[in-house]
XYZ file of C-alpha atoms in Angstrom:
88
model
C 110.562 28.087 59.241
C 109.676 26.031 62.088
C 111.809 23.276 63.273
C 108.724 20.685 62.336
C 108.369 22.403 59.015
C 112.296 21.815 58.226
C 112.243 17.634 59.583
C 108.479 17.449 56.742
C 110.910 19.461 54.162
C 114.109 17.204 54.502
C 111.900 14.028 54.990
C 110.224 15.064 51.844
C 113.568 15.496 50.152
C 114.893 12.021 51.692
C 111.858 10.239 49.937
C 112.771 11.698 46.783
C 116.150 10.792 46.667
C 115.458 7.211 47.326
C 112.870 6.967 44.976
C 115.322 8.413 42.651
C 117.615 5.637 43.482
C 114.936 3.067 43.186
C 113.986 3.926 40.139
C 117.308 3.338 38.536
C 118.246 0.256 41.097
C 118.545 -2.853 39.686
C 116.631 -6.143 40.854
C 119.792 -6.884 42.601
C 119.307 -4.469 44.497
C 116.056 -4.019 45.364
C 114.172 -7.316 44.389
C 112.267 -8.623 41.209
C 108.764 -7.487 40.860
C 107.705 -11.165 40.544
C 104.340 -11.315 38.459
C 102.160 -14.705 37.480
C 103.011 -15.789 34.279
C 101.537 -19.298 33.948
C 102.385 -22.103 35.125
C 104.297 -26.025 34.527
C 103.470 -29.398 35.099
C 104.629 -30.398 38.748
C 106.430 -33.379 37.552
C 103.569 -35.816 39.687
C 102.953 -39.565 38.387
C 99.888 -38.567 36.831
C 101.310 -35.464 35.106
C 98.108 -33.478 35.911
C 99.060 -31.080 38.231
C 100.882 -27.563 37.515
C 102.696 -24.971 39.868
C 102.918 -21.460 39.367
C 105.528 -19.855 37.500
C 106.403 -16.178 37.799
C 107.982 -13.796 35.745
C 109.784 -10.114 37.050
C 108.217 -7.499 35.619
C 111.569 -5.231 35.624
C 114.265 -7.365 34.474
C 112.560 -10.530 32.763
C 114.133 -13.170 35.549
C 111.796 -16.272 35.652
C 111.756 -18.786 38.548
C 110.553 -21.923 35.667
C 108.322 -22.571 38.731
C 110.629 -22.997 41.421
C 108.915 -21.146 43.846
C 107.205 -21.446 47.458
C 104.051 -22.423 45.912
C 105.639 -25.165 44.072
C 106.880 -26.623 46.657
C 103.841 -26.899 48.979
C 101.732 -27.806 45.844
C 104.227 -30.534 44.940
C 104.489 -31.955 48.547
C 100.772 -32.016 48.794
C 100.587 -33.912 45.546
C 103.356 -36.279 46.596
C 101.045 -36.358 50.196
C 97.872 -36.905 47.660
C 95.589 -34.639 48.848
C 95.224 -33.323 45.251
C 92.144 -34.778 43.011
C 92.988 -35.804 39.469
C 92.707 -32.401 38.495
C 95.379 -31.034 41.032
C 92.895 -29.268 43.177
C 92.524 -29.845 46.878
């Protein structure tokens, strides 16, 4: 076996074993798969506005829509640059 053939065969292996690990990992570990869920009111005056709320798809976690998109939504609300309906 060439020496290039042995690095592809224990790269190869290396892959799997982290995948392996991965697999089993918790989100500690590794991170939530965040996914869109919905959303909440932004707590504006006019109550019309919502921010995105996310949900991971591993472990169940919710951020209750604190979040980076929250945030600038809620500061450009506060800024209003939003219309009545909470769009730009």
């Amino acid at each position: 076996m060439s020496a290039l053939t042995e690095a592809l065969a224990d790269a190869r292996a290396e892959v799997a074993r982290l995948e392996r690990i991965a697999a089993t990992a918790t989100c500690r570990e590794v991170g939530c798969d965040m996914r869109h869920t919905g959303g909440r009111n932004c707590g504006c005056e006019g109550g019309c506005c919502s921010v995105p709320v996310y949900v991971c798809a591993r472990c169940g976690d919710c951020d209750y829509g604190d979040n980076a998109e929250a945030v600038e939504k809620r500061a450009l609300c506060a800024a209003g640059a939003l219309d009545q309906e909470g769009w730009l």
